[in-house]
Amino acid sequence: MARIVMKFGSAALASTKHIQDVAKRAIAEKERGYDVVVVTAGMRSMAKELAEMACDLSDSAPKRELDVLLSTSSQLSSALVAIALQEEGYHAVSLTGWQAGIQTDDMYFNARIDDIDVSRIAEHFAQGQIVIVAGEQGINYSQNITTLGKGGAETTAVAIAAALEAERVDIYTNVEGVYTADPSHVARAQKLKEISYDEMLELSNLGSQIIHPRAVELAKKFQIPVIIRSSVVDTVGTLLKEEVGMEKNLIVRGVAYESDVIRLTVGYDAYSDASLADMFTILAKNRINVDIIVQAIIDGLKPTVSFTILKEEFAEALRVLEDSKLSLGFSFADFEIGLAKVSIVGSGMASNPGVAARMFDRLRREGIPVKMVSTSEIKVSVVVPQDEMICAANALHDEFNLEQALYV
Amino acid sequence: MARIVMKFGSAALASTKHIQDVAKRAIAEKERGYDVVVVTAGMRSMAKELAEMACDLSDSAPKRELDVLLSTSSQLSSALVAIALQEEGYHAVSLTGWQAGIQTDDMYFNARIDDIDVSRIAEHFAQGQIVIVAGEQGINYSQNITTLGKGGAETTAVAIAAALEAERVDIYTNVEGVYTADPSHVARAQKLKEISYDEMLELSNLGSQIIHPRAVELAKKFQIPVIIRSSVVDTVGTLLKEEVGMEKNLIVRGVAYESDVIRLTVGYDAYSDASLADMFTILAKNRINVDIIVQAIIDGLKPTVSFTILKEEFAEALRVLEDSKLSLGFSFADFEIGLAKVSIVGSGMASNPGVAARMFDRLRREGIPVKMVSTSEIKVSVVVPQDEMICAANALHDEFNLEQALYV
């Protein structure tokens, strides 16, 4: 029997009514003949309450114990969905991460899935049951509960789909699909019918909050089709897959932006490649996500390296740099806050060398200063003052005629 | 190293401040040189909230899923205590039921512990850690989460103590120990220094809410000393053990009482032992606790069986009887509400045949009607109108001179 994995986020599980709606959507797929796995995120109100309790007790609560706390949040939502399904007369069973066979590494609070043993899920399928898996959690090799950090529920859904060889994953969100830009800021934004994994990856990394890049990477790796769709209204969503058809000729497919970016600059008296490698190794070990990196070695000036991080990781990044100052060998560190990143994404860009130039030109004409630049095969990102972010996004949406990226 | 198990109830875990107090008590024992297991009950506010969510979704939520929900409650309290301990600089780790090796049967919502594999707890001891076990839960043979029902946390504590061959179990409660009667209703009640398992078992069964009979039974079976003590004030509690020393000569050691008792009466056209066995088998299978049973076979009258149950189980008991009416072969069923049970307990009673008579005489003099009677080697219970319960308890406390059961 064909299998499908459905993922619901916190907003889709916020009340009894929401949970009943989730059950109805799962039943609809079951009735279409699928074996169904529902992956639930944690209940947000509860997760907040739990974090507060832990904070009252300790400013530095051990992450192992925080994971024991936080994992209860999706354990609850999974059981509630199972109850709602049984109330509708369907066989259903909720599974925690360890019951669903989700094996992770040892990094509490931000664990990675190493492997999934789906034999138990398959057994429940054989009994005709809809299986609800508590997202965002697993078990490490010491039999301790771990949580998966940001994007954990989506990543769980895609990983289970890969292990089950499912037909596709449906990600139910509070938006109707992937747009050329955020419709709340760019009035002419259009919904896309399809988007490639790579383009979505760039869009995800660039701060469009629809689906976490971890989940997209995994979907790409295992070639799992993913549909981003609304948990509120019944419309066709946006399909993520490897090849994108009719819209392929569009040079730029979307504009993304992200606020609360911070630029850190580190200066050296003398520079070596080793010190650079050491610094980003240490940041990575502490799970600080570094985004744009710009290195400047100019004769007569001290060598510097600048990189951007998100506001949430600022304090931790400073701590890591401070702790490692001696071993890293840098002489000064500086930072700039109040920045934003604006990016254009499109797989047609690779064969169009003039795209970046056209972007810079338009921003110059709008009077928006560009602080940093980063490019890849399929995107160009610029760091601009946060005040100018929305203005830049609209200008670029217009520049690349994205209002014509008609949804077919 | 000597081992000790400490159990804390919901009231002792109600706030951050309470949890810090629990941590301090655990640290005190650790500093005395013990390997310490702390068993936590669920957080009451949370358990209530969870039950409400489930009720909103279904009037008959599957018990398997309710256990998934409810088990989060003690999982939370265990993690919070571990966080509080680590904040104080002590190594601590929380374990869920399945992590602590608590193997139960398949009866969701009211599971029994079959076995405990304490190897993981022992490993944590070897690393110098204080181990916090989420009480009231375990795992069944299908790898599903179970909860243990009433008295679950105490039972967990005693079972772990047995498996670890611990020196003793300390049950922290909202009372200072075991009294000759409830001090809030019987002004002259005295705290006992020691009490035997059997006496405590009778008192527990008789509705003194201090410790659940399941836990006492287990303690008796494995001869684990148990101390009932206050989680609020630092006083010597009451020691439960096999032999009771200096107070042995007291005929009656305590008066217990329990309100909200319901009498069910079932009548037969013709009576056979088989039908009686069938009925109580069916009730037991549905985990309905039947207390006093009185059977009346009087020439010329239809045979009847009366038994008492608690108010909470009334609806379920009626349902079971209704469902099984044909197979059980009874012709009518009747009930009386608004009753209470009052009992006197004492191991000295066995050799004093006049005790029951003295009890009935005193009640008669007080004008209190006796509706049912039940006796054992070490107790006599009577069912009386609920309005008369406190009056009866005080009269019997006076009758057997319990104000002289001085605490030594």
Short mmCIF file of C-alpha atoms in Angstrom, two decimals, chain A:
data_model
loop_
_atom_site.label_atom_id
_atom_site.label_comp_id
_atom_site.label_asym_id
_atom_site.label_seq_id
_atom_site.Cartn_x
_atom_site.Cartn_y
_atom_site.Cartn_z
CA MET A 1 0.00 0.00 0.00
CA ALA A 2 1.28 3.48 -0.81
CA ARG A 3 2.46 5.46 2.16
CA ILE A 4 2.25 9.13 2.98
CA VAL A 5 3.70 11.25 5.79
CA MET A 6 1.84 14.35 7.00
CA LYS A 7 3.48 16.93 9.24
CA PHE A 8 1.60 19.48 11.35
CA GLY A 9 3.22 22.39 13.14
CA SER A 10 2.42 23.96 16.51
CA ALA A 11 -0.10 26.39 15.06
CA ALA A 12 -2.08 23.49 13.54
CA LEU A 13 -2.25 21.79 16.97
CA ALA A 14 -3.15 24.79 19.07
CA SER A 15 -6.62 23.71 20.27
CA THR A 16 -9.04 20.81 20.44
CA LYS A 17 -10.66 22.09 17.26
CA HIS A 18 -7.31 22.19 15.48
CA ILE A 19 -6.50 18.67 16.59
CA GLN A 20 -9.85 17.43 15.26
CA ASP A 21 -9.02 19.08 11.93
CA VAL A 22 -5.68 17.29 11.85
CA ALA A 23 -7.50 14.02 12.45
CA LYS A 24 -9.89 14.76 9.59
CA ARG A 25 -7.04 15.43 7.18
CA ALA A 26 -5.35 12.19 8.19
CA ILE A 27 -8.62 10.30 7.72
CA ALA A 28 -9.05 11.79 4.25
CA GLU A 29 -5.67 10.37 3.21
CA LYS A 30 -6.42 7.03 4.85
CA GLU A 31 -9.68 6.89 2.89
CA ARG A 32 -7.74 7.57 -0.30
CA GLY A 33 -5.99 4.29 0.38
CA TYR A 34 -2.74 5.42 1.96
CA ASP A 35 -0.91 4.06 4.96
CA VAL A 36 -0.59 7.28 6.94
CA VAL A 37 2.03 8.60 9.35
CA VAL A 38 1.20 11.90 11.05
CA VAL A 39 4.15 13.76 12.58
CA THR A 40 3.22 16.33 15.21
CA ALA A 41 5.27 19.26 16.42
CA GLY A 42 5.18 20.22 20.08
CA MET A 43 2.37 22.24 21.59
CA ARG A 44 3.75 25.75 21.72
CA SER A 45 1.97 26.97 24.85
CA MET A 46 3.20 23.94 26.72
CA ALA A 47 6.77 24.20 25.45
CA LYS A 48 6.87 27.80 26.62
CA GLU A 49 5.56 26.90 30.06
CA LEU A 50 8.12 24.11 30.39
CA ALA A 51 11.01 26.34 29.40
CA GLU A 52 9.90 28.88 32.01
CA MET A 53 9.82 26.28 34.75
CA ALA A 54 13.33 25.19 33.86
CA CYS A 55 14.54 28.81 33.75
CA ASP A 56 13.12 29.47 37.21
CA LEU A 57 15.29 26.65 38.53
CA SER A 58 18.49 27.33 36.65
CA ASP A 59 20.08 29.74 34.21
CA SER A 60 22.09 26.88 32.78
CA ALA A 61 19.86 23.84 33.02
CA PRO A 62 21.56 20.73 31.60
CA LYS A 63 20.45 20.14 28.03
CA ARG A 64 19.84 16.46 28.68
CA GLU A 65 17.15 17.40 31.20
CA LEU A 66 15.72 20.15 29.00
CA ASP A 67 15.22 17.51 26.33
CA VAL A 68 13.38 15.29 28.82
CA LEU A 69 11.12 18.29 29.48
CA LEU A 70 10.66 19.48 25.92
CA SER A 71 10.01 16.05 24.44
CA THR A 72 6.80 15.85 26.48
CA SER A 73 5.37 18.61 24.33
CA SER A 74 5.15 16.58 21.10
CA GLN A 75 4.42 13.40 23.06
CA LEU A 76 1.25 15.17 24.20
CA SER A 77 0.22 16.40 20.77
CA SER A 78 0.76 12.94 19.25
CA ALA A 79 -1.44 11.28 21.87
CA LEU A 80 -4.17 13.90 21.45
CA VAL A 81 -4.25 13.34 17.68
CA ALA A 82 -4.46 9.58 18.27
CA ILE A 83 -7.39 10.12 20.64
CA ALA A 84 -9.15 12.36 18.09
CA LEU A 85 -8.69 9.71 15.38
CA GLN A 86 -10.06 6.92 17.55
CA GLU A 87 -13.00 9.12 18.46
CA GLU A 88 -13.76 9.20 14.71
CA GLY A 89 -13.67 5.42 14.63
CA TYR A 90 -10.21 4.94 13.14
CA HIS A 91 -7.46 2.78 14.57
CA ALA A 92 -4.56 4.97 15.60
CA VAL A 93 -1.53 4.76 17.82
CA SER A 94 0.89 7.43 19.00
CA LEU A 95 4.61 6.75 19.16
CA THR A 96 7.34 8.69 20.92
CA GLY A 97 10.65 9.20 19.13
CA TRP A 98 12.24 6.12 20.68
CA GLN A 99 9.16 4.01 20.00
CA ALA A 100 9.24 5.12 16.35
CA GLY A 101 12.85 3.96 16.13
CA ILE A 102 14.40 7.41 15.65
CA GLN A 103 18.08 7.00 16.44
CA THR A 104 19.97 10.26 16.93
CA ASP A 105 23.45 11.41 17.85
CA ASP A 106 24.26 12.68 21.35
CA MET A 107 23.84 16.40 20.79
CA TYR A 108 21.02 17.27 23.15
CA PHE A 109 18.70 20.11 22.13
CA ASN A 110 19.91 19.94 18.54
CA ALA A 111 20.36 16.25 17.74
CA ARG A 112 20.70 14.82 14.22
CA ILE A 113 18.89 11.72 13.07
CA ASP A 114 21.36 8.92 12.31
CA ASP A 115 18.92 6.22 11.39
CA ILE A 116 15.28 5.18 11.64
CA ASP A 117 14.14 1.65 12.33
CA VAL A 118 10.61 1.72 10.91
CA SER A 119 9.77 -1.89 11.76
CA ARG A 120 7.37 -0.86 14.50
CA ILE A 121 5.60 1.66 12.24
CA ALA A 122 5.28 -1.08 9.61
CA GLU A 123 3.75 -3.43 12.20
CA HIS A 124 1.12 -0.84 13.05
CA PHE A 125 0.42 -0.33 9.33
CA ALA A 126 -0.11 -4.08 9.01
CA GLN A 127 -2.80 -3.76 11.69
CA GLY A 128 -4.53 -0.99 9.74
CA GLN A 129 -3.52 1.73 12.18
CA ILE A 130 -2.77 5.36 11.49
CA VAL A 131 0.54 6.08 13.19
CA ILE A 132 1.15 9.40 14.96
CA VAL A 133 4.80 10.12 15.66
CA ALA A 134 5.88 12.74 18.18
CA GLY A 135 8.10 14.97 16.08
CA GLU A 136 11.26 16.76 17.15
CA GLN A 137 12.58 13.88 19.23
CA GLY A 138 14.57 10.68 19.23
CA ILE A 139 16.83 8.54 21.34
CA ASN A 140 20.63 8.54 21.45
CA TYR A 141 23.01 5.62 21.81
CA SER A 142 22.95 5.88 25.61
CA GLN A 143 19.16 5.45 25.59
CA ASN A 144 18.57 9.06 26.51
CA ILE A 145 15.81 11.22 25.05
CA THR A 146 17.05 13.86 22.61
CA THR A 147 15.26 16.68 20.82
CA LEU A 148 16.10 17.74 17.30
CA GLY A 149 16.09 21.52 17.58
CA LYS A 150 14.75 23.84 14.91
CA GLY A 151 12.88 22.19 12.05
CA GLY A 152 12.86 18.95 14.03
CA ALA A 153 9.31 17.91 13.21
CA GLU A 154 9.72 18.51 9.47
CA THR A 155 13.02 16.68 9.50
CA THR A 156 11.39 13.78 11.34
CA ALA A 157 8.62 13.67 8.72
CA VAL A 158 11.02 13.58 5.78
CA ALA A 159 13.32 11.06 7.47
CA ILE A 160 10.41 8.72 8.19
CA ALA A 161 9.19 9.12 4.61
CA ALA A 162 12.65 8.17 3.33
CA ALA A 163 12.83 5.13 5.61
CA LEU A 164 9.29 4.05 4.64
CA GLU A 165 9.83 4.83 0.95
CA ALA A 166 6.71 6.97 1.16
CA GLU A 167 5.10 8.51 -1.90
CA ARG A 168 5.45 12.01 -0.49
CA VAL A 169 5.47 14.26 2.58
CA ASP A 170 2.80 16.91 3.09
CA ILE A 171 3.96 19.79 5.27
CA TYR A 172 0.91 21.60 6.64
CA THR A 173 1.74 25.21 7.45
CA ASN A 174 0.07 28.56 8.02
CA VAL A 175 0.83 29.62 4.42
CA GLU A 176 -0.69 28.26 1.23
CA GLY A 177 2.60 27.45 -0.44
CA VAL A 178 5.90 28.95 -1.49
CA TYR A 179 5.67 32.48 -2.87
CA THR A 180 8.06 34.58 -4.93
CA ALA A 181 8.34 36.72 -1.79
CA ASP A 182 6.49 37.10 1.50
CA PRO A 183 3.00 38.30 0.46
CA SER A 184 2.65 40.28 3.68
CA HIS A 185 5.52 42.54 2.64
CA VAL A 186 5.55 42.28 -1.14
CA ALA A 187 2.06 42.91 -2.47
CA ARG A 188 2.68 41.41 -5.88
CA ALA A 189 4.11 38.12 -4.61
CA GLN A 190 2.87 35.00 -6.48
CA LYS A 191 2.46 31.42 -5.30
CA LEU A 192 4.70 28.93 -7.10
CA LYS A 193 3.36 25.62 -8.37
CA GLU A 194 6.71 23.90 -8.12
CA ILE A 195 10.16 24.67 -6.83
CA SER A 196 13.35 22.63 -6.88
CA TYR A 197 15.01 21.34 -3.70
CA ASP A 198 18.01 23.58 -4.35
CA GLU A 199 15.94 26.68 -4.80
CA MET A 200 13.88 25.87 -1.71
CA LEU A 201 17.10 25.23 0.20
CA GLU A 202 18.33 28.69 -0.65
CA LEU A 203 14.95 30.17 0.23
CA SER A 204 14.85 28.24 3.52
CA ASN A 205 18.34 29.26 4.45
CA LEU A 206 17.45 32.79 3.55
CA GLY A 207 14.86 33.08 6.20
CA SER A 208 11.58 32.17 4.59
CA GLN A 209 10.08 30.36 7.58
CA ILE A 210 8.05 27.82 5.63
CA ILE A 211 10.26 24.76 5.94
CA HIS A 212 13.60 24.24 7.62
CA PRO A 213 16.64 23.66 5.37
CA ARG A 214 17.49 20.46 7.26
CA ALA A 215 14.25 18.94 6.06
CA VAL A 216 14.80 20.14 2.49
CA GLU A 217 18.34 18.74 2.44
CA LEU A 218 17.07 15.38 3.58
CA ALA A 219 14.25 15.43 1.00
CA LYS A 220 16.77 16.20 -1.72
CA LYS A 221 19.12 13.45 -0.54
CA PHE A 222 16.39 10.82 -0.67
CA GLN A 223 14.43 12.44 -3.52
CA ILE A 224 11.23 12.60 -1.50
CA PRO A 225 8.56 14.85 -3.04
CA VAL A 226 7.34 17.37 -0.47
CA ILE A 227 4.20 19.49 -0.70
CA ILE A 228 4.02 22.73 1.27
CA ARG A 229 0.34 23.42 1.88
CA SER A 230 -2.10 25.17 4.16
CA SER A 231 -3.51 23.59 7.32
CA VAL A 232 -6.33 26.15 7.19
CA VAL A 233 -7.69 26.27 3.65
CA ASP A 234 -7.94 23.53 1.04
CA THR A 235 -5.79 24.75 -1.83
CA VAL A 236 -3.12 23.12 -3.92
CA GLY A 237 0.25 23.86 -2.35
CA THR A 238 3.74 24.09 -3.79
CA LEU A 239 5.52 20.90 -4.78
CA LEU A 240 9.22 20.51 -3.96
CA LYS A 241 10.98 18.11 -6.28
CA GLU A 242 14.18 17.66 -8.22
CA GLU A 243 13.18 18.90 -11.67
CA VAL A 244 11.08 21.94 -12.15
CA GLY A 245 9.09 22.08 -15.32
CA MET A 246 7.32 24.94 -16.93
CA GLU A 247 8.70 27.75 -14.85
CA LYS A 248 12.28 26.77 -15.52
CA ASN A 249 13.03 29.73 -17.73
CA LEU A 250 12.47 32.20 -14.97
CA ILE A 251 15.90 33.55 -14.03
CA VAL A 252 14.90 34.52 -10.51
CA ARG A 253 12.22 32.52 -8.75
CA GLY A 254 11.95 34.30 -5.45
CA VAL A 255 13.09 37.03 -3.13
CA ALA A 256 13.78 36.16 0.49
CA TYR A 257 14.85 38.24 3.43
CA GLU A 258 15.74 37.87 7.02
CA SER A 259 15.99 40.48 9.76
CA ASP A 260 18.02 40.54 12.97
CA VAL A 261 21.26 39.69 11.30
CA ILE A 262 24.46 40.58 13.13
CA ARG A 263 27.86 41.01 11.51
CA LEU A 264 30.89 39.95 13.54
CA THR A 265 34.33 41.01 12.40
CA VAL A 266 37.54 39.51 13.73
CA GLY A 267 40.93 41.07 13.00
CA TYR A 268 44.36 39.45 13.01
CA ASP A 269 47.82 40.91 13.36
CA ALA A 270 49.04 38.26 10.98
CA TYR A 271 46.86 35.89 9.11
CA SER A 272 47.06 32.17 8.38
CA ASP A 273 44.55 29.80 6.86
CA ALA A 274 44.85 27.63 9.93
CA SER A 275 43.45 30.28 12.23
CA LEU A 276 40.43 30.74 9.97
CA ALA A 277 39.75 27.01 9.90
CA ASP A 278 40.13 26.83 13.67
CA MET A 279 37.65 29.63 14.25
CA PHE A 280 34.87 28.22 12.13
CA THR A 281 35.52 24.74 13.49
CA ILE A 282 35.06 26.00 17.03
CA LEU A 283 31.89 27.92 16.09
CA ALA A 284 30.50 24.87 14.33
CA LYS A 285 31.30 22.63 17.29
CA ASN A 286 29.21 24.98 19.41
CA ARG A 287 26.43 24.73 16.82
CA ILE A 288 26.59 28.42 15.94
CA ASN A 289 25.32 28.86 12.42
CA VAL A 290 27.57 31.17 10.51
CA ASP A 291 26.06 32.47 7.32
CA ILE A 292 27.87 34.91 5.00
CA ILE A 293 31.64 34.94 5.40
CA VAL A 294 33.72 37.73 3.88
CA GLN A 295 37.45 37.72 4.18
CA ALA A 296 39.50 40.83 3.48
CA ILE A 297 43.26 40.75 3.06
CA ILE A 298 44.35 44.16 1.89
CA ASP A 299 47.96 45.29 1.76
CA GLY A 300 48.74 47.76 4.48
CA LEU A 301 45.67 46.84 6.52
CA LYS A 302 45.30 44.16 9.15
CA PRO A 303 43.58 41.06 7.79
CA THR A 304 39.94 40.69 8.86
CA VAL A 305 37.21 38.11 8.58
CA SER A 306 33.55 39.15 8.81
CA PHE A 307 30.63 36.79 9.14
CA THR A 308 26.95 37.04 9.92
CA ILE A 309 25.02 35.19 12.59
CA LEU A 310 21.48 35.38 13.89
CA LYS A 311 20.60 37.49 16.90
CA GLU A 312 19.70 34.45 19.03
CA GLU A 313 23.20 33.08 18.71
CA PHE A 314 25.00 36.34 19.31
CA ALA A 315 25.66 35.96 23.04
CA GLU A 316 26.85 32.37 22.60
CA ALA A 317 29.10 33.33 19.66
CA LEU A 318 30.71 36.11 21.70
CA ARG A 319 31.26 33.70 24.57
CA VAL A 320 32.90 31.16 22.29
CA LEU A 321 35.16 33.78 20.72
CA GLU A 322 36.09 35.17 24.12
CA ASP A 323 36.88 31.71 25.52
CA SER A 324 39.02 30.86 22.50
CA LYS A 325 40.70 34.21 21.92
CA LEU A 326 44.18 32.98 22.79
CA SER A 327 44.05 29.77 20.82
CA LEU A 328 42.46 31.44 17.81
CA GLY A 329 45.10 34.17 17.80
CA PHE A 330 42.97 37.13 16.70
CA SER A 331 43.74 40.61 18.00
CA PHE A 332 40.32 42.29 17.98
CA ALA A 333 36.64 41.59 17.42
CA ASP A 334 33.91 44.00 16.43
CA PHE A 335 30.22 43.72 15.56
CA GLU A 336 27.40 45.58 13.85
CA ILE A 337 23.73 45.00 14.66
CA GLY A 338 20.52 46.16 12.95
CA LEU A 339 21.22 44.42 9.67
CA ALA A 340 19.13 42.30 7.35
CA LYS A 341 19.82 39.94 4.51
CA VAL A 342 17.96 40.15 1.19
CA SER A 343 18.44 37.47 -1.45
CA ILE A 344 17.30 36.53 -4.92
CA VAL A 345 17.07 32.84 -5.76
CA GLY A 346 16.64 30.98 -9.02
CA SER A 347 18.21 28.04 -10.79
CA GLY A 348 18.15 30.00 -14.06
CA MET A 349 20.70 32.36 -12.56
CA ALA A 350 23.72 30.10 -13.09
CA SER A 351 23.69 30.78 -16.81
CA ASN A 352 22.99 34.50 -16.43
CA PRO A 353 26.16 36.24 -15.25
CA GLY A 354 24.52 39.66 -15.27
CA VAL A 355 21.99 38.92 -12.54
CA ALA A 356 24.12 40.07 -9.60
CA ALA A 357 25.09 43.25 -11.42
CA ARG A 358 21.43 44.01 -12.15
CA MET A 359 20.63 43.46 -8.46
CA PHE A 360 23.38 45.82 -7.25
CA ASP A 361 22.39 48.42 -9.78
CA ARG A 362 18.77 48.44 -8.68
CA LEU A 363 19.73 48.69 -5.01
CA ARG A 364 22.09 51.59 -5.81
CA ARG A 365 19.27 53.38 -7.63
CA GLU A 366 17.03 52.84 -4.58
CA GLY A 367 19.76 54.34 -2.41
CA ILE A 368 20.21 51.17 -0.34
CA PRO A 369 23.77 50.55 0.86
CA VAL A 370 25.14 46.99 0.48
CA LYS A 371 27.27 45.95 3.45
CA MET A 372 28.20 42.40 2.47
CA VAL A 373 27.67 40.14 -0.53
CA SER A 374 27.48 36.41 -0.91
CA THR A 375 26.73 34.37 -4.00
CA SER A 376 26.11 30.78 -4.97
CA GLU A 377 25.16 29.02 -8.19
CA ILE A 378 21.52 29.88 -7.68
CA LYS A 379 21.34 32.91 -5.39
CA VAL A 380 22.79 36.29 -4.56
CA SER A 381 22.50 37.64 -1.03
CA VAL A 382 23.24 41.12 0.20
CA VAL A 383 23.39 42.46 3.74
CA VAL A 384 21.65 45.82 4.06
CA PRO A 385 20.45 48.01 6.94
CA GLN A 386 17.38 46.43 8.52
CA ASP A 387 15.30 49.58 7.87
CA GLU A 388 15.77 49.08 4.14
CA MET A 389 14.91 45.38 4.03
CA ILE A 390 11.27 45.54 2.85
CA CYS A 391 12.07 48.32 0.40
CA ALA A 392 14.90 46.23 -1.09
CA ALA A 393 12.71 43.14 -1.34
CA ASN A 394 9.97 45.01 -3.22
CA ALA A 395 12.45 46.66 -5.55
CA LEU A 396 14.06 43.32 -6.43
CA HIS A 397 10.69 41.60 -6.85
CA ASP A 398 9.85 44.32 -9.34
CA GLU A 399 13.28 44.30 -11.00
CA PHE A 400 13.05 40.61 -11.88
CA ASN A 401 9.35 40.71 -12.91
CA LEU A 402 8.30 38.13 -10.30
CA GLU A 403 4.67 39.29 -10.42
CA GLN A 404 4.64 37.42 -13.74
CA ALA A 405 5.69 34.10 -12.13
CA LEU A 406 2.10 33.02 -12.61
CA TYR A 407 0.77 30.09 -10.73
CA VAL A 408 -0.40 27.59 -13.35
#
